[in-house]
PDB file of C-alpha atoms in Angstrom:
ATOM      1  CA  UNK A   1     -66.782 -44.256  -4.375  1.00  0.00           C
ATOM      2  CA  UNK A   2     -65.448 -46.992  -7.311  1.00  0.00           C
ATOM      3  CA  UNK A   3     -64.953 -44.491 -10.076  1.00  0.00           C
ATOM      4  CA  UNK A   4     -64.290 -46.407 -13.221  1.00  0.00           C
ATOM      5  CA  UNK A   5     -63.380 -43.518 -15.968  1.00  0.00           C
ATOM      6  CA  UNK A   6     -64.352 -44.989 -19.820  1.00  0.00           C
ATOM      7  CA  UNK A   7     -61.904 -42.483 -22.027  1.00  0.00           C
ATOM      8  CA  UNK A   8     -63.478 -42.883 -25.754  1.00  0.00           C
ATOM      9  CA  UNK A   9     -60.858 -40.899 -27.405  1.00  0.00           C
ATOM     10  CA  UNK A  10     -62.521 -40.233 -30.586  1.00  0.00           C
ATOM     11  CA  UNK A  11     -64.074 -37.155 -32.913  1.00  0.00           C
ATOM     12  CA  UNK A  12     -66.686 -38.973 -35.169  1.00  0.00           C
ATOM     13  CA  UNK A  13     -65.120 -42.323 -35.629  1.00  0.00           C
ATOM     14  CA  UNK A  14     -61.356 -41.273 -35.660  1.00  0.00           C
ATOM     15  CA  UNK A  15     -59.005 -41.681 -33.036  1.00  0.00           C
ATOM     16  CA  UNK A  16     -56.983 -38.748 -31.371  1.00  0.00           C
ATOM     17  CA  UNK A  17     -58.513 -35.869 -34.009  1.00  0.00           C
ATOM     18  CA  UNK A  18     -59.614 -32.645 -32.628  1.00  0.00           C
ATOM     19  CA  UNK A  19     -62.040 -33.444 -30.045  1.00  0.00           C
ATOM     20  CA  UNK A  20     -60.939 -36.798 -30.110  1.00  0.00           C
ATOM     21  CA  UNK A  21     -57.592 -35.641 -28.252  1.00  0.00           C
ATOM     22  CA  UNK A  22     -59.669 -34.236 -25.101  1.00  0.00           C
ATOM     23  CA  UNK A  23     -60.208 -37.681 -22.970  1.00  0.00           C
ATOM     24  CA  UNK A  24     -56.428 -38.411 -23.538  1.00  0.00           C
ATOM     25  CA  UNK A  25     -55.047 -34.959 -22.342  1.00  0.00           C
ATOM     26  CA  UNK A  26     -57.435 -35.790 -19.113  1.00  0.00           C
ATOM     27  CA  UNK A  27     -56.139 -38.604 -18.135  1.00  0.00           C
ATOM     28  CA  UNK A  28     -52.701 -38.224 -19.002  1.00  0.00           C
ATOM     29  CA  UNK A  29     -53.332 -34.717 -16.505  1.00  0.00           C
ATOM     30  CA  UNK A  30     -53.776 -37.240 -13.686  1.00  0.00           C
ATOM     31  CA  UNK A  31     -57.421 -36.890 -13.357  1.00  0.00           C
ATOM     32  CA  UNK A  32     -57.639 -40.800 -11.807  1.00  0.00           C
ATOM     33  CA  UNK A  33     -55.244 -39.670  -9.493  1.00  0.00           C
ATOM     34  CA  UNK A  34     -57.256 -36.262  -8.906  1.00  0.00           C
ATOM     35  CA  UNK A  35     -60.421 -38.331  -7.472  1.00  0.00           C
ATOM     36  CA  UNK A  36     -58.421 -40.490  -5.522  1.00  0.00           C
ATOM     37  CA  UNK A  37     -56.803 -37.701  -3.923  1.00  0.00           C
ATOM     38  CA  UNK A  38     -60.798 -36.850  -3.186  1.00  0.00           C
ATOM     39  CA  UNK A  39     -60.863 -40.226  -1.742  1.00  0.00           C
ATOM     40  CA  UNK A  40     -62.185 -42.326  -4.173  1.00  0.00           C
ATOM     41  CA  UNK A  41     -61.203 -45.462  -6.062  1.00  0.00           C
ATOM     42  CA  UNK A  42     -60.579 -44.754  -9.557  1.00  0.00           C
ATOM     43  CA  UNK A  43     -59.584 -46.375 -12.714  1.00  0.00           C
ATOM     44  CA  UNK A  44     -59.294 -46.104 -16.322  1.00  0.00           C
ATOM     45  CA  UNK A  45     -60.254 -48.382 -19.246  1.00  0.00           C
ATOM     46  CA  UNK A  46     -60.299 -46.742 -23.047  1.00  0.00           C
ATOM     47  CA  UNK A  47     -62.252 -47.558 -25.735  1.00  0.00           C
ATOM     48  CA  UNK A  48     -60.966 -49.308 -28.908  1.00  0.00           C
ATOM     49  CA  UNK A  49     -62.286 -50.343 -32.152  1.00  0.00           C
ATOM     50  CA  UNK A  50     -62.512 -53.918 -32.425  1.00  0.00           C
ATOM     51  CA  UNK A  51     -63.150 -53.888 -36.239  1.00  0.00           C
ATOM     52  CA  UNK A  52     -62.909 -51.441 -38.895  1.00  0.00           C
ATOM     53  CA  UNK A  53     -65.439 -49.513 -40.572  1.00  0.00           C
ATOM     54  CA  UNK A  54     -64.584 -47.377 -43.322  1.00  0.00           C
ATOM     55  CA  UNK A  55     -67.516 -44.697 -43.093  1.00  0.00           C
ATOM     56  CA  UNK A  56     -67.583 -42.123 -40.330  1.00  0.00           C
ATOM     57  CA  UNK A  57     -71.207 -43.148 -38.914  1.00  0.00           C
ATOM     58  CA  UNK A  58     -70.459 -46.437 -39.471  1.00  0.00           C
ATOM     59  CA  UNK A  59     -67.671 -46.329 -36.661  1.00  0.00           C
ATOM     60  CA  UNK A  60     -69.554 -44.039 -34.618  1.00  0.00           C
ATOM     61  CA  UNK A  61     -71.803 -46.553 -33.865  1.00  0.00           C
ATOM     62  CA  UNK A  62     -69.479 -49.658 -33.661  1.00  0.00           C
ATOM     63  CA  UNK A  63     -67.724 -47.086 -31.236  1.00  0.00           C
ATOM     64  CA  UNK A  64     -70.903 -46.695 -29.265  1.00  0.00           C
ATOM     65  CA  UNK A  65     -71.069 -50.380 -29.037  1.00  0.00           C
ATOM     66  CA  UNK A  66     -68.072 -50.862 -27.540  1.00  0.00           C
ATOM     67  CA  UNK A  67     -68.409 -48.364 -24.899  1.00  0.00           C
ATOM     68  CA  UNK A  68     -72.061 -50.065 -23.964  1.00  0.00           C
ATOM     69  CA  UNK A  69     -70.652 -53.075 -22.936  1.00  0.00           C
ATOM     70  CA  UNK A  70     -67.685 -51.035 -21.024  1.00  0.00           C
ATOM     71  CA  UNK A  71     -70.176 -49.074 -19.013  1.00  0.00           C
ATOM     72  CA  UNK A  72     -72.269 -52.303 -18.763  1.00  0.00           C
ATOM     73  CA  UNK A  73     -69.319 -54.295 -17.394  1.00  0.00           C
ATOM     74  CA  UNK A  74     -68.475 -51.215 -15.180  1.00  0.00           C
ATOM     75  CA  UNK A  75     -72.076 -51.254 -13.272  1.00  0.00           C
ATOM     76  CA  UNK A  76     -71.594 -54.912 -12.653  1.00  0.00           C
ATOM     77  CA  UNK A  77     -68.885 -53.927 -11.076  1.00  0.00           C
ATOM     78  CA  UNK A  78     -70.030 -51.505  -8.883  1.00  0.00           C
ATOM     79  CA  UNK A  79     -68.450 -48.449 -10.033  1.00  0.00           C
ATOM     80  CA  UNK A  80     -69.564 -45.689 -11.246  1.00  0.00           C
ATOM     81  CA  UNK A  81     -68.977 -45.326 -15.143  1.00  0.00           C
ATOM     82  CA  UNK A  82     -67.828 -41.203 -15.660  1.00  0.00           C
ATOM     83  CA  UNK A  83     -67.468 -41.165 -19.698  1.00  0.00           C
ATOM     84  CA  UNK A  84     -64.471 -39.542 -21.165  1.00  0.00           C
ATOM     85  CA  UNK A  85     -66.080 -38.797 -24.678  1.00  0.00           C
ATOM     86  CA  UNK A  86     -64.705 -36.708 -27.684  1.00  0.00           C
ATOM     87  CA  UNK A  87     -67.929 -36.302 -28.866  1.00  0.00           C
ATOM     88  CA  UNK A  88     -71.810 -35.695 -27.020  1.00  0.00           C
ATOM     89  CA  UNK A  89     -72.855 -39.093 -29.203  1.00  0.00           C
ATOM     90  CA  UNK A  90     -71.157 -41.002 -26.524  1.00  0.00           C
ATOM     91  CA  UNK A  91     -74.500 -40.515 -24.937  1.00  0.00           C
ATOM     92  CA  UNK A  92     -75.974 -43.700 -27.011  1.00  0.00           C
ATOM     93  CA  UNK A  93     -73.470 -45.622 -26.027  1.00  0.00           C
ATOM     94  CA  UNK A  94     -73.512 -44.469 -22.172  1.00  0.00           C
ATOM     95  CA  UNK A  95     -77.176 -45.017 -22.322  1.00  0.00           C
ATOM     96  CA  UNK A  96     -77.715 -48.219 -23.704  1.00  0.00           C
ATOM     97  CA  UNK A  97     -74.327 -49.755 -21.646  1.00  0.00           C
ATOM     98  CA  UNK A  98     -76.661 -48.421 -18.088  1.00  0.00           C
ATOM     99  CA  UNK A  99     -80.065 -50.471 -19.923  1.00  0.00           C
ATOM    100  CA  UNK A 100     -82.632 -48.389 -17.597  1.00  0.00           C
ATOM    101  CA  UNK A 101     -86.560 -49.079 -18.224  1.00  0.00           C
ATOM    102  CA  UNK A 102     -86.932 -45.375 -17.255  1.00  0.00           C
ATOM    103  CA  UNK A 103     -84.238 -42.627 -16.951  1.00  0.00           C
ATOM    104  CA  UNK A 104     -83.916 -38.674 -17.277  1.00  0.00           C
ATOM    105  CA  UNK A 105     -81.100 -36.643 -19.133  1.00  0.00           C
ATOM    106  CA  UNK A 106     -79.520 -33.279 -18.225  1.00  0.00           C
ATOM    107  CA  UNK A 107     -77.312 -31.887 -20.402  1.00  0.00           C
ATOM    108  CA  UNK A 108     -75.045 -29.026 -20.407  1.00  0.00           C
ATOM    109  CA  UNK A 109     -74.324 -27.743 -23.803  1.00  0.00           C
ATOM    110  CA  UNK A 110     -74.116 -24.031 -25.504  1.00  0.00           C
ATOM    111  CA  UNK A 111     -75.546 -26.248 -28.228  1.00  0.00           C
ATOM    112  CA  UNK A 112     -78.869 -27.979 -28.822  1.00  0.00           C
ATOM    113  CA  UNK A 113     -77.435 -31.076 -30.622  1.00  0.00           C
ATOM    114  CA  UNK A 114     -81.055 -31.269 -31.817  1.00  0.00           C
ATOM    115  CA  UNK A 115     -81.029 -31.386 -35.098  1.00  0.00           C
ATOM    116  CA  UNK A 116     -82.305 -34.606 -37.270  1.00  0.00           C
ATOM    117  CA  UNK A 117     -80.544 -35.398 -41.051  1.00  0.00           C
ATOM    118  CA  UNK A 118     -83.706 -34.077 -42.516  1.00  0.00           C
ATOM    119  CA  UNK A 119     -83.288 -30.489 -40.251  1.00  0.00           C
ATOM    120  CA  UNK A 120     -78.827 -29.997 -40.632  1.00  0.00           C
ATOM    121  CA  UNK A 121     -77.587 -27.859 -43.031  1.00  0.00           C
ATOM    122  CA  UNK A 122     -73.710 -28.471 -42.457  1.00  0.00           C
ATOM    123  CA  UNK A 123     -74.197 -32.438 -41.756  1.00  0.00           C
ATOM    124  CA  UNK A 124     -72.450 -31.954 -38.305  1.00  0.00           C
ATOM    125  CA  UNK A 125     -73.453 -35.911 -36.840  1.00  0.00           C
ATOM    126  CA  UNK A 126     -72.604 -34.729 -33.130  1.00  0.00           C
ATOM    127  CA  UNK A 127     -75.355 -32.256 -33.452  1.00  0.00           C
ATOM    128  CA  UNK A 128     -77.930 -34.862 -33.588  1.00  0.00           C
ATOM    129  CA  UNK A 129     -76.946 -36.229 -30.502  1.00  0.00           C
ATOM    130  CA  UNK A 130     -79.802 -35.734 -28.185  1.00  0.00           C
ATOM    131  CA  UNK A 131     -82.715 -36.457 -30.998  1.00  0.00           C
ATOM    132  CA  UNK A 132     -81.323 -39.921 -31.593  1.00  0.00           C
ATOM    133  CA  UNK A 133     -80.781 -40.528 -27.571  1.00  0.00           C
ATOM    134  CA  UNK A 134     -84.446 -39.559 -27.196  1.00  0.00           C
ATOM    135  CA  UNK A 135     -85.469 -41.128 -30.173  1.00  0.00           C
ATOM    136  CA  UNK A 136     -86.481 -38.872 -32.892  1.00  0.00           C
ATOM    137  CA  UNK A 137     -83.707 -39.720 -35.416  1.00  0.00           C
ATOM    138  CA  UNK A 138     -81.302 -42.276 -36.846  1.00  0.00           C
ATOM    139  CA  UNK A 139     -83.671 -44.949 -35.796  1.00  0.00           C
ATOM    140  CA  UNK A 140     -82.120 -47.907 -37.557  1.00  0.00           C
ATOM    141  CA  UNK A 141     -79.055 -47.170 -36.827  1.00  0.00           C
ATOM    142  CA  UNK A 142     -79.320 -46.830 -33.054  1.00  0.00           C
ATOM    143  CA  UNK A 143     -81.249 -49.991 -32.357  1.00  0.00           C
ATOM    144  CA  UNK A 144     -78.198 -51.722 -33.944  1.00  0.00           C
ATOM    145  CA  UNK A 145     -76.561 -50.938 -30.294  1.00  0.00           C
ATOM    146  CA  UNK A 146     -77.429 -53.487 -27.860  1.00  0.00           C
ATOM    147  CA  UNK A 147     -79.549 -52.157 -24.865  1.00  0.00           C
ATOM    148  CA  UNK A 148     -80.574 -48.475 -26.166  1.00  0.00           C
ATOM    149  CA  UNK A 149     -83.318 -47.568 -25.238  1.00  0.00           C
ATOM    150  CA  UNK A 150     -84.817 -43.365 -26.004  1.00  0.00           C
ATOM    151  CA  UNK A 151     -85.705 -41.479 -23.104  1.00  0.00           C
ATOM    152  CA  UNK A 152     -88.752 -39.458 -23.011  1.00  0.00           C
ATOM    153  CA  UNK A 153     -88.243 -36.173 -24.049  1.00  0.00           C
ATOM    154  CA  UNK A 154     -90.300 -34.647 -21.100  1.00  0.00           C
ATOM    155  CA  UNK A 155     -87.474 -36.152 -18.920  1.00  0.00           C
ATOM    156  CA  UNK A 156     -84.860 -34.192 -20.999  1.00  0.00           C
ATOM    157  CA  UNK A 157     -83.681 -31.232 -19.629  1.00  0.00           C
ATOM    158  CA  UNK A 158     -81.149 -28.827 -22.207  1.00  0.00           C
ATOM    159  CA  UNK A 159     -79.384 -26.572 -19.743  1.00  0.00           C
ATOM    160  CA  UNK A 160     -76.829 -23.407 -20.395  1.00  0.00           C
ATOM    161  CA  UNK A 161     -77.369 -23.109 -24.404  1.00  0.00           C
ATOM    162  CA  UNK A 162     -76.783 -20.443 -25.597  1.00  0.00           C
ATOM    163  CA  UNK A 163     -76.091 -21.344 -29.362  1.00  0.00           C
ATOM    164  CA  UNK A 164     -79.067 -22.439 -31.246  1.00  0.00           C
ATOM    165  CA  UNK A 165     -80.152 -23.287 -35.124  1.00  0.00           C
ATOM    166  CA  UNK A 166     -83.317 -21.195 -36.013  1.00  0.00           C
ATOM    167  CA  UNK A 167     -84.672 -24.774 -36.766  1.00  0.00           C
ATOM    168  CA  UNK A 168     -83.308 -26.083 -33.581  1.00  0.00           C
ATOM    169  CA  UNK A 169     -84.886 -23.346 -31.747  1.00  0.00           C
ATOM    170  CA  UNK A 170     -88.577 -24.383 -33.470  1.00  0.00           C
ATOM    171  CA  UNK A 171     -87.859 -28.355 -33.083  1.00  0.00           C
ATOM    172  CA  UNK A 172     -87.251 -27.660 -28.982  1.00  0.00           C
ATOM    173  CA  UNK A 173     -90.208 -25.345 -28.838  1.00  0.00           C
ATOM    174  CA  UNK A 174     -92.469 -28.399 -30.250  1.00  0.00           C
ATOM    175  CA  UNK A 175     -90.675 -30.970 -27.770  1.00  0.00           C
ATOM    176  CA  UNK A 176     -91.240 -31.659 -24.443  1.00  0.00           C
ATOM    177  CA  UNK A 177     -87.636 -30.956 -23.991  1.00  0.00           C
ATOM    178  CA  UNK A 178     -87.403 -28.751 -20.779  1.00  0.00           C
ATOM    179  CA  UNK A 179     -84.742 -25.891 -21.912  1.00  0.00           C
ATOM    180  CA  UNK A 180     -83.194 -23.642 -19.279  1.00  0.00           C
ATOM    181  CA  UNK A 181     -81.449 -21.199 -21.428  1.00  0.00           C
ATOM    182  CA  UNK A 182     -78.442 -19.316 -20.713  1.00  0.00           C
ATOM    183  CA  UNK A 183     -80.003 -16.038 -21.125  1.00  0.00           C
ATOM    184  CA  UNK A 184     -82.602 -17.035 -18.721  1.00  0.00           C
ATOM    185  CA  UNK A 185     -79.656 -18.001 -16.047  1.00  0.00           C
ATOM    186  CA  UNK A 186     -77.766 -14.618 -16.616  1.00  0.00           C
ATOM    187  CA  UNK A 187     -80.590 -12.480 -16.049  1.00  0.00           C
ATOM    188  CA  UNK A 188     -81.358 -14.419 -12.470  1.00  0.00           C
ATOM    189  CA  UNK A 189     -79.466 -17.430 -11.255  1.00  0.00           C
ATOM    190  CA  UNK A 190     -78.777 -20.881 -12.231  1.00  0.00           C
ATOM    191  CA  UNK A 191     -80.597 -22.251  -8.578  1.00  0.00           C
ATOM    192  CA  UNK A 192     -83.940 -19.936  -9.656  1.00  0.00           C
ATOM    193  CA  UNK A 193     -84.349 -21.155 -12.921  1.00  0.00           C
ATOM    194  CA  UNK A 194     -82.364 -24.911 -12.804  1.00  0.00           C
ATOM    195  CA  UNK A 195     -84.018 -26.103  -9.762  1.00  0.00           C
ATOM    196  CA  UNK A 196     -88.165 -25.952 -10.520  1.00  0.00           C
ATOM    197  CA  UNK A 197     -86.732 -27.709 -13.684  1.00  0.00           C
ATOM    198  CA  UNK A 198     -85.280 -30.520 -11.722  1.00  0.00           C
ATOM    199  CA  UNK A 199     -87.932 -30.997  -9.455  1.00  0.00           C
ATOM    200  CA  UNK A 200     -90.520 -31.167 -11.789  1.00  0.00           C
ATOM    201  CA  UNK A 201     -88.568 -33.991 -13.725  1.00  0.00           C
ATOM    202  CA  UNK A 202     -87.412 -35.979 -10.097  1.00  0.00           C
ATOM    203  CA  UNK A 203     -90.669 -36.240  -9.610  1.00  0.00           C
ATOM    204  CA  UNK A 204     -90.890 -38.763 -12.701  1.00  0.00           C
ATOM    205  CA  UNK A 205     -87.653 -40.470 -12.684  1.00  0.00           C
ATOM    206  CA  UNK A 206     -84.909 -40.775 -10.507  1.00  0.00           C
ATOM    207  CA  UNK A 207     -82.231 -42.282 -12.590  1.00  0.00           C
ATOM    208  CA  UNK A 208     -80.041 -39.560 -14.392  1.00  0.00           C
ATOM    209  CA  UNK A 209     -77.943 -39.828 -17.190  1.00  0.00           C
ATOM    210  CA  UNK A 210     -75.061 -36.482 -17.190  1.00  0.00           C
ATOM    211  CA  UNK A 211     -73.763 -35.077 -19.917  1.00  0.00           C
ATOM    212  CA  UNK A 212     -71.741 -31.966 -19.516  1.00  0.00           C
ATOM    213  CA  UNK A 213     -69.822 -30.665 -23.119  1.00  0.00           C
ATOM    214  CA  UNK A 214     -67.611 -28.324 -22.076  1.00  0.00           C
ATOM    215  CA  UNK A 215     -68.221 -25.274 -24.455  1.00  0.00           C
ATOM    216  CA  UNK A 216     -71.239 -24.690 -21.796  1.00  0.00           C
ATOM    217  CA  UNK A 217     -68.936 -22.611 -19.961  1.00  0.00           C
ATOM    218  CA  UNK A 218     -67.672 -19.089 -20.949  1.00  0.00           C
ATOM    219  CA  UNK A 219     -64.822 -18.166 -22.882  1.00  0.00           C
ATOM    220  CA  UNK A 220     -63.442 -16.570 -19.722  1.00  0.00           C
ATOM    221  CA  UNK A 221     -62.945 -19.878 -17.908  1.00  0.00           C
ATOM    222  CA  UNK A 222     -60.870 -21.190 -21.139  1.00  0.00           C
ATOM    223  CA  UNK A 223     -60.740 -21.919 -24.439  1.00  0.00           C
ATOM    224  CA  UNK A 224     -62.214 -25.425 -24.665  1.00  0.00           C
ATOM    225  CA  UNK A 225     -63.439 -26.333 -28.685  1.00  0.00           C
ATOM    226  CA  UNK A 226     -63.542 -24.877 -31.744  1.00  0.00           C
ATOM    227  CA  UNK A 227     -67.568 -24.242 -31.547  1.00  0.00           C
ATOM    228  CA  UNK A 228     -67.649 -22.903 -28.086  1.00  0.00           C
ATOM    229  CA  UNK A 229     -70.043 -19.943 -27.977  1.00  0.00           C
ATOM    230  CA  UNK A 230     -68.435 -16.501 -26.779  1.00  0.00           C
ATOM    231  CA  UNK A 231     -70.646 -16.600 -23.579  1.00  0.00           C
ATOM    232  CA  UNK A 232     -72.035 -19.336 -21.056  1.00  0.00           C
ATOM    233  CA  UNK A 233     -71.822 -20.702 -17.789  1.00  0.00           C
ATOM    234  CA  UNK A 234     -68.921 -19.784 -15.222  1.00  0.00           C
ATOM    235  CA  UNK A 235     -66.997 -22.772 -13.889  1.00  0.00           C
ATOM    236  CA  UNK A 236     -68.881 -21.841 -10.054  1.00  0.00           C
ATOM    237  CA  UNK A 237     -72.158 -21.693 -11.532  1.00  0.00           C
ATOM    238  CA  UNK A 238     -71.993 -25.762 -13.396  1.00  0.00           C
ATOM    239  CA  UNK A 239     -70.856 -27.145 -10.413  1.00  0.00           C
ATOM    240  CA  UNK A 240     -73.772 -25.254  -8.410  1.00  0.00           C
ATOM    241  CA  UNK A 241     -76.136 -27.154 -11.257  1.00  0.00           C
ATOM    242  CA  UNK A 242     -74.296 -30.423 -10.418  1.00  0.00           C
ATOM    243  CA  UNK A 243     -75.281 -30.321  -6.796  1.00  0.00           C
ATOM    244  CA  UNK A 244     -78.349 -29.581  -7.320  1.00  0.00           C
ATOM    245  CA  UNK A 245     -78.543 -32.296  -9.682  1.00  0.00           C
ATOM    246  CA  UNK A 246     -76.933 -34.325  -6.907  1.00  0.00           C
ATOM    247  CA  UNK A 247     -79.691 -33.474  -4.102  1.00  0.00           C
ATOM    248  CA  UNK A 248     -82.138 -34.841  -6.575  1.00  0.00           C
ATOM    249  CA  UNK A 249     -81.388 -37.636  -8.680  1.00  0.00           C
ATOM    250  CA  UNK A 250     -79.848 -41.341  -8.614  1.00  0.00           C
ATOM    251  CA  UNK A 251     -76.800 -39.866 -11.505  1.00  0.00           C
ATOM    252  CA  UNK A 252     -76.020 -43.734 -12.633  1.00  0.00           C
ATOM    253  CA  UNK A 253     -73.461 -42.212 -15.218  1.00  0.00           C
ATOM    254  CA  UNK A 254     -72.135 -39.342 -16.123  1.00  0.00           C
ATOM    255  CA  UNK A 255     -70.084 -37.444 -19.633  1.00  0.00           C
ATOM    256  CA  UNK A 256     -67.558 -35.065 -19.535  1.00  0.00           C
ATOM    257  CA  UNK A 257     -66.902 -34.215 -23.606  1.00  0.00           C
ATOM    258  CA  UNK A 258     -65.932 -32.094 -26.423  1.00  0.00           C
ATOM    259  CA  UNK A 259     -62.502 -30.771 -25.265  1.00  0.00           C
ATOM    260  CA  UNK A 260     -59.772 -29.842 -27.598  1.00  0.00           C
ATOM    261  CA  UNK A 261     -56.281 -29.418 -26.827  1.00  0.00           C
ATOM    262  CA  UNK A 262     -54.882 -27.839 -29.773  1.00  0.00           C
ATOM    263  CA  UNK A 263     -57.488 -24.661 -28.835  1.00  0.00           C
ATOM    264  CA  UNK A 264     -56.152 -24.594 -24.870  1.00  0.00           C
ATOM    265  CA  UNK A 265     -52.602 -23.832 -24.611  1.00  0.00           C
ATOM    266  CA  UNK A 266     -52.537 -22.485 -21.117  1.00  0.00           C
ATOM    267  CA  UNK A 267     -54.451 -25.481 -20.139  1.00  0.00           C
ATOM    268  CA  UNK A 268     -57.326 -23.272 -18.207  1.00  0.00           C
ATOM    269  CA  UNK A 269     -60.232 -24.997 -20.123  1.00  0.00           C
ATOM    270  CA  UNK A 270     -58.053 -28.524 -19.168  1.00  0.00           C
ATOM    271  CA  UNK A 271     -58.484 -27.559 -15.560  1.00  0.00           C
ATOM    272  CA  UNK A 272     -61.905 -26.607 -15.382  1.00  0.00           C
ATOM    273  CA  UNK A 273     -62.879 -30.074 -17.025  1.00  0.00           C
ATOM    274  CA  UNK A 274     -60.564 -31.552 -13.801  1.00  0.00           C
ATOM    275  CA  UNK A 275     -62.922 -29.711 -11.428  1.00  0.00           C
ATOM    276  CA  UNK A 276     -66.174 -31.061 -13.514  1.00  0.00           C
ATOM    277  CA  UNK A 277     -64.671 -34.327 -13.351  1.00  0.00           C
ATOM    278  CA  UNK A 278     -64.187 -34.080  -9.153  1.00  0.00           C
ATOM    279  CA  UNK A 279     -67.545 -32.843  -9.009  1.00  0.00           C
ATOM    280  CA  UNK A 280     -68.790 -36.082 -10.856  1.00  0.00           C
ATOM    281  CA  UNK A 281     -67.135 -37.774  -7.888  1.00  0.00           C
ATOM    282  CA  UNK A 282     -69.103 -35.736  -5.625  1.00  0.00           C
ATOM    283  CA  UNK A 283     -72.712 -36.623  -6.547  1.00  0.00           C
ATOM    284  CA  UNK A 284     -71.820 -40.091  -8.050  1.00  0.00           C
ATOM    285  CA  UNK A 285     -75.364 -42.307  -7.888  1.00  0.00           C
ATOM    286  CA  UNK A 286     -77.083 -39.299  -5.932  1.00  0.00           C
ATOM    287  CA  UNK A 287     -78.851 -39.527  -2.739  1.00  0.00           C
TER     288      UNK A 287
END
């Protein structure tokens, strides 16, 4: 497989802070090289700002920009565009770059990133993530990047959270947002509870968007961000998920975000991202 690997090196609009650090540290760990050792073709292209903008969600969105025409130009390429992000808004960009009429969303978090501006109490941006990708905030502002288009929340599915906002918690429960919880994993198994999920949505739509932010796995696999939850997914158990995800769906992109260097000195959290990223490889565009 053509693996082209879009690193968007950036924690809400500025380059190399916090989060922002995470797609560098991957690449410059040889993770190109890791999926060619797998056998694929790989490159790497990074985002930059072509103008500036002096307000954070400002430059989020010229950011997001950007990176849609990257992933466009990588489809029309024939590769396969495997995001690098800082941050889980990367999504709108990712989205709107791939242009489908009709497309479904998994996405790993121990967060909900569900929250609107009318709903956030600490003003977080990156926690609105998934309402604006499927359309329930920030409308202006989204339609400003070429190509977006919300998905339907009944093709949404919110795996591994385990971290939720008493108003997220009410906001999913009145969505069509399918949520596979990580209490609901731990007290059977990720295939029990991930799968009917996954079928149900297949069914619909076969075109997948991934988005994996790393604080879905446990503490015990490593340190990986500064909001990571003290329990989630093991590192066996996501990539489980991903091949199911792989048996099901067309995955025409896929995310890999939210890592933090400064919080993983031993690297462990560094190397479990590697393995996501291989698995990425693995089920690139799906059956």
């Amino acid at each position: 497989m053509n693996i082209n690997l879009i690193s968007s090196p950036y924690h809400l609009g500025h380059r190399d802070l916090a989060m922002g650090a995470g797609p560098t540290a991957f690449v410059d760990a040889g993770v190109a090289q890791s999926l060619r050792d797998a056998g694929h073709e790989a490159t790497v292209s990074v985002i930059e700002a072509t103008e500036a903008v002096a307000h954070e969600i400002g430059a989020v969105y010229h950011l997001n920009t950007v990176l849609a025409h990257a992933v466009r130009e990588s489809v029309r390429s024939g590769a396969f565009p495997v995001v690098l992000g800082g941050n889980c808004n990367t999504c709108l960009g990712t989205l709107s770059g791939l242009g489908l009429a009709d497309a479904a969303i998994v996405w790993f978090d121990a967060h909900g990133d569900f929250h609107t501006a009318e709903t956030t109490t600490s003003g977080f941006f990156d926690g609105m993530a998934l309402t604006i990708a499927t359309g329930s905030s920030w409308h202006a502002m989204v339609n400003t990047i070429p190509g977006f288009r919300p998905v339907a929340e009944r093709n949404v599915v919110l795996a591994g959270v385990s971290d939720l906002d008493e108003s997220e918690e009410d906001a999913l429960e009145d969505s069509a947002v399918s949520v596979c919880g990580y209490r609901d994993i731990r007290t059977s198994d990720i295939a029990t509870v991930l799968a009917p999920v996954l079928d149900a949505v297949s069914s619909r739509v076969r075109d997948l968007y991934l988005h994996v932010d790393l604080d879905v796995l446990d503490r015990s696999v490593g340190p990986v961000n500064h909001f990571q939850a003290d329990e989630g997914l093991r590192l066996e158990e996501l990539l489980q998920a991903l091949e199911l995800i792989g048996d099901r769906f067309q995955v025409r992109a896929a995310a890999l975000t939210a890592y933090d260097p400064a919080v993983d000195p031993d690297g462990l959290g560094l190397n479990a991202g590697l393995e996501v990223v291989k698995a990425f490889g693995d089920i690139g565009w799906g059956p």
